[in-house]
Coordinates of C-alpha atoms and ligand atoms in Angstrom, one line a residue:
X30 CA -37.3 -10.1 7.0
X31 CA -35.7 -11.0 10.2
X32 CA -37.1 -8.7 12.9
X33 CA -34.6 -7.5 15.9
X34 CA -36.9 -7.9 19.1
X35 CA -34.5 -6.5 21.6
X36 CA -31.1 -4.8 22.1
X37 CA -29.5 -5.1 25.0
X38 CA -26.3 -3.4 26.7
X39 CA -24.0 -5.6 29.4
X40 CA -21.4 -3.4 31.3
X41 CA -18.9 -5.8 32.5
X42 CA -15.5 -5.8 34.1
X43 CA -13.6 -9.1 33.9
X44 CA -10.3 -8.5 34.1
X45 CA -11.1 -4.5 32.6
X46 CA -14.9 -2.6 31.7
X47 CA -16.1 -4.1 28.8
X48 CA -19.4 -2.6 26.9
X49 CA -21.3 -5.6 25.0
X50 CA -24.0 -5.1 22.9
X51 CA -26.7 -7.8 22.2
X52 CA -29.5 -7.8 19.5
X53 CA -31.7 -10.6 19.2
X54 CA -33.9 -11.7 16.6
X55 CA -37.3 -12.8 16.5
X56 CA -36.0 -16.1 15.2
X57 CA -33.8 -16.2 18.5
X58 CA -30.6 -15.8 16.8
X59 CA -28.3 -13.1 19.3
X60 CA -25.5 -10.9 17.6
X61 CA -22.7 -9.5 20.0
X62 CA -20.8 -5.7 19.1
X63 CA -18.0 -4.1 21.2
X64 CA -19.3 -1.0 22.6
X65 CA -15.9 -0.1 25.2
X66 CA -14.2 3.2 25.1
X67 CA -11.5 3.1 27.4
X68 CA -12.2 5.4 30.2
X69 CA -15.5 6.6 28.5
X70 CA -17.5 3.3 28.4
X71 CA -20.5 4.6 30.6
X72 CA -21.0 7.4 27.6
X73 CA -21.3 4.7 24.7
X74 CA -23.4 2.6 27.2
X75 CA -25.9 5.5 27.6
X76 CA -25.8 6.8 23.7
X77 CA -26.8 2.9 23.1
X78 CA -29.4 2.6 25.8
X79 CA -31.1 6.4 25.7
X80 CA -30.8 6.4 21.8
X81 CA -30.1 3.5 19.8
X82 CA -31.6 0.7 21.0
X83 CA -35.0 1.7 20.9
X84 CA -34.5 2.6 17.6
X85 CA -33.6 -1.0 16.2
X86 CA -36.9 -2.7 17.7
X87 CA -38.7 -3.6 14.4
X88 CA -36.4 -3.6 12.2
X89 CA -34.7 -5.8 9.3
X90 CA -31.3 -7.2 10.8
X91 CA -30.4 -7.9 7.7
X92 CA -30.2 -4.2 6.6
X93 CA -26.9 -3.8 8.0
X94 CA -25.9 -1.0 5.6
X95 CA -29.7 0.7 5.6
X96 CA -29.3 0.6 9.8
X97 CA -25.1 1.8 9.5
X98 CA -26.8 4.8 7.2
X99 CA -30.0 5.5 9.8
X100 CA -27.6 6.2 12.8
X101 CA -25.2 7.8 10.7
X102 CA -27.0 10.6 9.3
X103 CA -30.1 10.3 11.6
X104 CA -28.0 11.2 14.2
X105 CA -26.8 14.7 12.9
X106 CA -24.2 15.4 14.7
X107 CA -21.8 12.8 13.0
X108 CA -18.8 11.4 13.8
X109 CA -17.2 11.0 17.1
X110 CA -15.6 8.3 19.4
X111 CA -18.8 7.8 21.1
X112 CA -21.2 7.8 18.0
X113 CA -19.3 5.9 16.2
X114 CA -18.4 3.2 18.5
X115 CA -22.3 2.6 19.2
X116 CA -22.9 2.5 15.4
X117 CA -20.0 -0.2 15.6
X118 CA -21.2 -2.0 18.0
X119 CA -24.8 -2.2 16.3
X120 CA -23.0 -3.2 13.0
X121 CA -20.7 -6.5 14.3
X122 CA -24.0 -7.4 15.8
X123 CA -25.8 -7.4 12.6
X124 CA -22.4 -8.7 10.7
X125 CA -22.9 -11.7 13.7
X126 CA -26.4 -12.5 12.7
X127 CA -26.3 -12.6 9.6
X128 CA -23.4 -14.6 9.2
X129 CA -25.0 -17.1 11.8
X130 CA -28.5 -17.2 9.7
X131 CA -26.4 -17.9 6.6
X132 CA -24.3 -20.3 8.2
X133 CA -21.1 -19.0 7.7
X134 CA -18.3 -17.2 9.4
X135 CA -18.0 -13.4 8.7
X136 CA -15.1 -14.0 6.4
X137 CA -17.0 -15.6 4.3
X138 CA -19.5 -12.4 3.5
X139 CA -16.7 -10.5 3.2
X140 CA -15.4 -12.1 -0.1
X141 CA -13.7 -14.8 1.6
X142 CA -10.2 -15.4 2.5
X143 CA -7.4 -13.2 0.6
X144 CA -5.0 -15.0 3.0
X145 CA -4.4 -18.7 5.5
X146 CA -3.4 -16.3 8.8
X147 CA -3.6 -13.0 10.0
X148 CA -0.3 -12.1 10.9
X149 CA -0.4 -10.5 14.4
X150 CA 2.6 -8.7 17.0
X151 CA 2.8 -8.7 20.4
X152 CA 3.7 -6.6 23.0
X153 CA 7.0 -7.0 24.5
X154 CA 7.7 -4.7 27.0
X155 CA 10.6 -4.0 30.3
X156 CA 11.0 -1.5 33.1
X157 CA 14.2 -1.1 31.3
X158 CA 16.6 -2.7 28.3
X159 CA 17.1 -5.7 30.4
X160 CA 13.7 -6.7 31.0
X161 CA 12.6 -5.7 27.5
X162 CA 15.3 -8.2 26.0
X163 CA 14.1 -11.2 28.2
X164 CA 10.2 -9.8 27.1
X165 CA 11.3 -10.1 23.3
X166 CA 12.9 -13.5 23.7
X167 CA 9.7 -14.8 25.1
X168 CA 7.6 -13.7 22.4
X169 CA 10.2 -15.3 20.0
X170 CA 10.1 -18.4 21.5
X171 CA 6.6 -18.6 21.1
X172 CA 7.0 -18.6 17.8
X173 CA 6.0 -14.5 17.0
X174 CA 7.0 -13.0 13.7
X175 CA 6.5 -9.5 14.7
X176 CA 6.9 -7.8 18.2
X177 CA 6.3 -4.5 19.7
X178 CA 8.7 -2.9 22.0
X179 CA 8.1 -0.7 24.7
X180 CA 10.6 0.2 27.5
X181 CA 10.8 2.4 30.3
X182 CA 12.6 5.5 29.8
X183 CA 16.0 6.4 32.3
X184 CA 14.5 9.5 34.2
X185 CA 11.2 9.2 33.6
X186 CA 9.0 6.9 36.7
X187 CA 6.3 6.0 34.3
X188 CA 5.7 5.4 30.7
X189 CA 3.8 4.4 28.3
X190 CA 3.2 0.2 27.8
X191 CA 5.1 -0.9 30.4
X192 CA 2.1 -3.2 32.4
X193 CA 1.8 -2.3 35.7
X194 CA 2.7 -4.8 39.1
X195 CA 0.6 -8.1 38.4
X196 CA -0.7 -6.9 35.1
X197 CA -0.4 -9.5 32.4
X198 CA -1.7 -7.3 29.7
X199 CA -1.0 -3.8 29.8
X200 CA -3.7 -1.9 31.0
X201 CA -3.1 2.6 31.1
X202 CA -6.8 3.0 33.0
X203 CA -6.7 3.0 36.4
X204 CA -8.0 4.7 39.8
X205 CA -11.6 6.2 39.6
X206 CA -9.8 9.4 38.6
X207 CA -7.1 10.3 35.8
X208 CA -3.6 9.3 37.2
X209 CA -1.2 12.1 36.6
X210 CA 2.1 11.1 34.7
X211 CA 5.5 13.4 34.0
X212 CA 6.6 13.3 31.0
X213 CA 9.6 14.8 29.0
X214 CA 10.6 14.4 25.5
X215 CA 14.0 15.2 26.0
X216 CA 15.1 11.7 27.4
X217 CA 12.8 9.7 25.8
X218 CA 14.2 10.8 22.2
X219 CA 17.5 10.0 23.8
X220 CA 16.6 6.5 24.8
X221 CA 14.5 5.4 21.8
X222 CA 17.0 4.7 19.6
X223 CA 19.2 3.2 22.0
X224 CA 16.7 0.7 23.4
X225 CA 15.6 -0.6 19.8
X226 CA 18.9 -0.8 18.9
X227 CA 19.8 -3.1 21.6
X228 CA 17.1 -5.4 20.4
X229 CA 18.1 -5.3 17.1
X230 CA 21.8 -6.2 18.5
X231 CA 20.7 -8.9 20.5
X232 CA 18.0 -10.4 18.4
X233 CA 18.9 -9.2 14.7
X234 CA 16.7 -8.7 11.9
X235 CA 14.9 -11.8 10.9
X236 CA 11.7 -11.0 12.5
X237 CA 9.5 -7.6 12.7
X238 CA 10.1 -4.7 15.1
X239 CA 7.5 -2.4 15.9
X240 CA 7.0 0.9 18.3
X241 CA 4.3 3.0 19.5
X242 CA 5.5 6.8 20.3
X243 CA 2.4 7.0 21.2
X244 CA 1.2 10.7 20.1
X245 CA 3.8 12.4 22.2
X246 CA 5.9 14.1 19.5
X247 CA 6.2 17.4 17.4
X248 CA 7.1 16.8 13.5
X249 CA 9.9 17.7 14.0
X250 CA 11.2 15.4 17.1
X251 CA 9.6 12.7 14.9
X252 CA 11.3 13.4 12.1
X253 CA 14.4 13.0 14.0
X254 CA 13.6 9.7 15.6
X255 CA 12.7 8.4 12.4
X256 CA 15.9 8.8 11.0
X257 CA 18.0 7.8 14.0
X258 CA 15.8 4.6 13.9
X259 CA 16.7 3.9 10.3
X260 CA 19.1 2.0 11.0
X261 CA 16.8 -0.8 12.8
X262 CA 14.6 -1.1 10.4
X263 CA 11.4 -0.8 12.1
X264 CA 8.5 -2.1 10.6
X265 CA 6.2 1.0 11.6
X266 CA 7.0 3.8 14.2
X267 CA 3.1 4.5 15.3
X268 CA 1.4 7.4 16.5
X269 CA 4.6 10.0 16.6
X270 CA 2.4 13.0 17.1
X271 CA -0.8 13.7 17.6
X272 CA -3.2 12.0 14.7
X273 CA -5.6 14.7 14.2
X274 CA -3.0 16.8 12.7
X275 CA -2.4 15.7 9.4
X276 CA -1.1 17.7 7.6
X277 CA 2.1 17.6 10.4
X278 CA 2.7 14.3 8.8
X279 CA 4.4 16.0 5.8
X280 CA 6.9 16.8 8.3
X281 CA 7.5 13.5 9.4
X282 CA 7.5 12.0 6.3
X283 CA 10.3 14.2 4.4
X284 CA 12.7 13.4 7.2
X285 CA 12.9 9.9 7.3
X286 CA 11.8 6.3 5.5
X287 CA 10.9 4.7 8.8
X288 CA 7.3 3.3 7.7
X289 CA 4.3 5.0 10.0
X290 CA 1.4 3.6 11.5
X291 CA -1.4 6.1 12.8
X292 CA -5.0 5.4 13.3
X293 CA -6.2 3.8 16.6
X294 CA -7.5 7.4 17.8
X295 CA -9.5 7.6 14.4
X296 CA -13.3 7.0 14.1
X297 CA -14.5 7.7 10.2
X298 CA -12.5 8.0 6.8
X299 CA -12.2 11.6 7.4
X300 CA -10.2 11.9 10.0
X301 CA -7.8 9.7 7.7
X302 CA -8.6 10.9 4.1
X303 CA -5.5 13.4 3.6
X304 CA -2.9 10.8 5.2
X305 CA -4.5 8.2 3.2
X306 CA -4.7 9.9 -0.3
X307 CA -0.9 11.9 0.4
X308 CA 0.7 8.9 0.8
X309 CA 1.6 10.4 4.3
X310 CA 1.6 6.6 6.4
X311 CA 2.3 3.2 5.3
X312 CA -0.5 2.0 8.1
X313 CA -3.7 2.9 9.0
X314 CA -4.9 1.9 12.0
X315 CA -8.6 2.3 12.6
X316 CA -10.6 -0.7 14.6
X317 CA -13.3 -2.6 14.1
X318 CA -15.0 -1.0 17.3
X319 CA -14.0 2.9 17.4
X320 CA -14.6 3.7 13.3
X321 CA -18.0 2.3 12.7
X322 CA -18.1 -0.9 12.7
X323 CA -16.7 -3.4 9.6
X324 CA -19.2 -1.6 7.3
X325 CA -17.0 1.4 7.7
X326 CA -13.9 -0.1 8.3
X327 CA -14.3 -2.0 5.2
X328 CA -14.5 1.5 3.5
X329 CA -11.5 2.5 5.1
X330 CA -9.0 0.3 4.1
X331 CA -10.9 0.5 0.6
X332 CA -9.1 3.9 0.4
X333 CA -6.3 2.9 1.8
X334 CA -5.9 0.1 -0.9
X335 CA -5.9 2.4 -3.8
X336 CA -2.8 4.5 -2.1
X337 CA -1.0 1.4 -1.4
X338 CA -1.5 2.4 1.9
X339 CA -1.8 -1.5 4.6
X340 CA -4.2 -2.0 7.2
X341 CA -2.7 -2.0 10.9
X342 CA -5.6 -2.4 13.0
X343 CA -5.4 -1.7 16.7
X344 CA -6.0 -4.7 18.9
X345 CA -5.1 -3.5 22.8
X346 CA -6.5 -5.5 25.5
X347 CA -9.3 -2.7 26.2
X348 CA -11.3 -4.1 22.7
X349 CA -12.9 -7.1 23.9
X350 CA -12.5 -10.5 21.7
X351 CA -16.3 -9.5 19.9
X352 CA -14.0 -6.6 18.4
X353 CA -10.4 -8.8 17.9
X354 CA -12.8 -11.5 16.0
X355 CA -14.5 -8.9 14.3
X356 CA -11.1 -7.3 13.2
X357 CA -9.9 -10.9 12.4
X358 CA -12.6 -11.6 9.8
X359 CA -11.9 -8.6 8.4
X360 CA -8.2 -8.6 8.1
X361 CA -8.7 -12.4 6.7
X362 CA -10.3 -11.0 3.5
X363 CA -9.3 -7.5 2.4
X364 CA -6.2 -7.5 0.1
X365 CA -4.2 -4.7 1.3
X366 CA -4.5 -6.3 4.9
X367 CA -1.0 -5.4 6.6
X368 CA -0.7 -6.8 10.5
X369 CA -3.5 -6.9 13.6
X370 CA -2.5 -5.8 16.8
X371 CA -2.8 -8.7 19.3
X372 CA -2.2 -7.8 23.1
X373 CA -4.4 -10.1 24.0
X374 CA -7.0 -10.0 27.5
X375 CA -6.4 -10.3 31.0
X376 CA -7.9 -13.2 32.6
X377 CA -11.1 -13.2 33.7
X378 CA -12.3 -12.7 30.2
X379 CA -12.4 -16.2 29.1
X380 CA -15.3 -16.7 31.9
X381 CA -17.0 -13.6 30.0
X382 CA -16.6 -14.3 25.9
X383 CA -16.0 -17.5 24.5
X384 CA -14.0 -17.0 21.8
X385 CA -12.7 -19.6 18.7
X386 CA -9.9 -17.4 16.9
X387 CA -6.4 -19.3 17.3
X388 CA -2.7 -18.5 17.2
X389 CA -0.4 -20.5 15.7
X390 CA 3.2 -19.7 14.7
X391 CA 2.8 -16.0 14.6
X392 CA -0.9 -16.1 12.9
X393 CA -4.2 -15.9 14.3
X394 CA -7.7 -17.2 12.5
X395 CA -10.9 -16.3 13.4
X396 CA -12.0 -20.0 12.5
X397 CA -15.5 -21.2 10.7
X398 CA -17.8 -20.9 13.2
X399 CA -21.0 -19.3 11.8
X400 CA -20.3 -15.2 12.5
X401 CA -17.9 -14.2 14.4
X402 CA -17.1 -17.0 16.5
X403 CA -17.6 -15.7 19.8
X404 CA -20.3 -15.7 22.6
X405 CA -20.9 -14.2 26.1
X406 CA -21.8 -15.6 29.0
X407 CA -24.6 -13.4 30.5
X408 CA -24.6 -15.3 33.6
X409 CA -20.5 -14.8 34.2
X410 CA -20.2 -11.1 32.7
X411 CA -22.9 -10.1 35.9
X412 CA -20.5 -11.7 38.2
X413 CA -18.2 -8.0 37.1
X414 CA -20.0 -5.0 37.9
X415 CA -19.1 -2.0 36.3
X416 CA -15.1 -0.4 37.8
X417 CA -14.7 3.1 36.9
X418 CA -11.5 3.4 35.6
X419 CA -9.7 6.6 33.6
X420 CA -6.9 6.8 31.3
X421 CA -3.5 8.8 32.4
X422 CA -2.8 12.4 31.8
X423 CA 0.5 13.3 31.1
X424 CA 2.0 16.3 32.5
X425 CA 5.2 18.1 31.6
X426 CA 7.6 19.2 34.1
X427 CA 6.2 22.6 33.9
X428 CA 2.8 21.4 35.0
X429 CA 1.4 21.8 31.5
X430 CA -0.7 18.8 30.3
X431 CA 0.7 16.8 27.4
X432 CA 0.0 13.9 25.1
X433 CA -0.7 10.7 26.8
Ligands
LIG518 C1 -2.0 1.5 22.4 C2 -3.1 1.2 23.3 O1 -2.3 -0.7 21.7 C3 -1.8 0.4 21.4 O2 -1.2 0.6 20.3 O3 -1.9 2.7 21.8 O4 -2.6 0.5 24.4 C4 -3.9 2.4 23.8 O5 -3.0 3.1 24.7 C5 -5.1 2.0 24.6 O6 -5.9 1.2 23.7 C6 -5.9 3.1 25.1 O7 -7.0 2.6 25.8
LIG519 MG1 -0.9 2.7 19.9

């Protein structure tokens, strides 16, 4: 038995609020777990303070699936973005440890490698077509197989995934209240096509073209994008309407063959079950740190496997590197692994977590460092208090709210 003896919770904000969980053994070995929620973290910080944390003093680290189980169903009221990113963040922890008591990176526990690299996309994104175009190239030129592009929209002052004056990475939160953005579907439906079009002109088809509508769509507008995009061949329009409506997907899916990605929003197999088992996406998206943890995850793209159906995990800059390594172990071993989101994290997170995943020519690998591979530095992350921060709400031009 290998006892935990403590489980502790660092709020940090290098670069952006991160929630880190640490669990230590009684044979001294620590295991790190993503706790953030963007623009919610102080919620999961409290649910693993007031109620989690006490609960693992005593217990068998190794029991990762017993522990996933006792939060689970001890908790009651199941599911959730805040329950279930706690129970994530206990379960990389325990994934951590007992990958660094064995000796062996996480991959390894998980059957091994199905693969040499994870393939990952990055974000290219412009003000407008011009800037875009010049983002694209770079990501090309270092050597990217797949890129995601996001443009601003003509009309609109703000959008979403276009970083913001000195941001490196994209960040949406911002201001210690919800910004309010306008948005209309009317030009952006006008636009899409237009702008990935132009990247298809200038850049043709020999590498992989993603989008994220981000959530902001009826069926039927998305149905319609879809097929004015077939002719760029995307690799995955994501998140056309809102995810928790499955059953819209249908829709979506008898008016066009564009491939669709959905998932980041999700925390358990059922809010994915019906997509998954109707064949309704070609993607699912669910992380490491928002569904559970790589116990559940793994159960995820279990289903997902038998309906063909590829993983796509999200992998914004507001999941720390405990939850990219995590996803990167992961994605290393399951068969039906697709592509990994890699946005990447605003500096000063390298003084924070010490990572040992690397990119080269278009692939990342979590490398062979016993568990995950990464490590915080307790002494830097208190050097970045806590920064409230809030995610945008978008507003129509009528004043009513709308999909961010
Ligand atoms: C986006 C995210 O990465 C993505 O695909 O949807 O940037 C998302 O907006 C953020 O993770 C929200 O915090
Ligand atoms: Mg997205």
């Amino acid at each position: 038995m290998t006892k935990i003896i403590a489980a502790d919770v660092l709020v940090t904000a290098p670069g952006r609020n991160y929630v880190t969980l640490k669990v230590t053994t009684d044979e001294g070995v620590v295991g790190w777990g993503d706790a953030t929620l963007n623009g919610r973290e102080l919620a999961v910080a409290a649910y693993l303070r007031e109620h989690v944390c006490p609960l693992l003093i005593g217990r068998d680290a190794h029991r990762i699936e017993d522990l996933w189980q006792y939060l689970y169903k001890g908790a009651y009221w199941r599911r959730g973005p805040v329950t279930m990113t706690a129970i994530a963040a206990v379960d990389v922890a325990l994934w951590d440890i007992k990958g660094k008591l064995a000796g062996l990176p996480v991959y390894q526990l998980l059957g091994g490698a199905a693969r040499d690299g994870v393939l990952v996309y990055g974000h290219a994104s412009g003000g407008d077509v011009a800037e875009l175009l010049d983002d694209v190239a770079r990501y090309l030129d270092r050597g990217y197989l797949a890129v995601r592009a996001q443009s601003g929209v003509p009309g609109l002052d703000k959008t979403y995934g276009i970083p913001g004056a000195g941001q490196t990475v994209y960040e949406p939160a911002s201001g210690a209240r919800p910004h309010e953005d306008l948005w209309d579907t009317a030009p952006y439906l006008r636009f899409a096509p237009e702008m990935l079009g132009a990247v298809r002109e200038r850049f043709g088809f020999g590498f992989h073209l993603l989008h994220d509508v981000h959530h902001r769509l009826s069926p039927a507008e998305a149905g319609r994008l879809g097929r004015d995009l077939e002719p760029h061949r995307l690799f995955w329009l994501e998140d056309p309407t809102p995810a928790e409506d499955q059953e819209a997907f249908r829709l979506v899916r008898q008016h066009t063959t564009t491939p669709l990605a959905v998932g980041e929003v999700f925390n358990s197999v059922w809010d994915c079950r019906q997509l998954i088992t109707e064949r309704l996406i070609d993607y699912i998206r669910t992380s490491v740190s928002h569904a559970g943890g790589i116990t559940h995850l793994r159960r995820i793209f279990a289903l997902a496997e038998l309906y063909g159906v590829r993983t796509g995990s999200h992998g914004a800059g507001d999941l720390s590197p405990v939850s990219l390594s995590a996803a990167l172990h992961v994605d290393l071993s399951v068969p039906n692994f697709g592509i990994q989101e890699y946005m990447g994290h605003a500096e000063p997170a390298s003084e924070v977590f010490h990572t040992s995943y690397t990119l080269s020519q278009g692939y990342l690998h979590p490398g062979e460092l016993p568990g995950l591979g990464v490590e915080v530095d307790e002494a830097a992350a208190a050097n970045f208090p806590y920064d409230p921060k809030y995610l945008p709400v978008n507003r129509r031009r009528d004043g009513s709210v709308h999909d961010w």
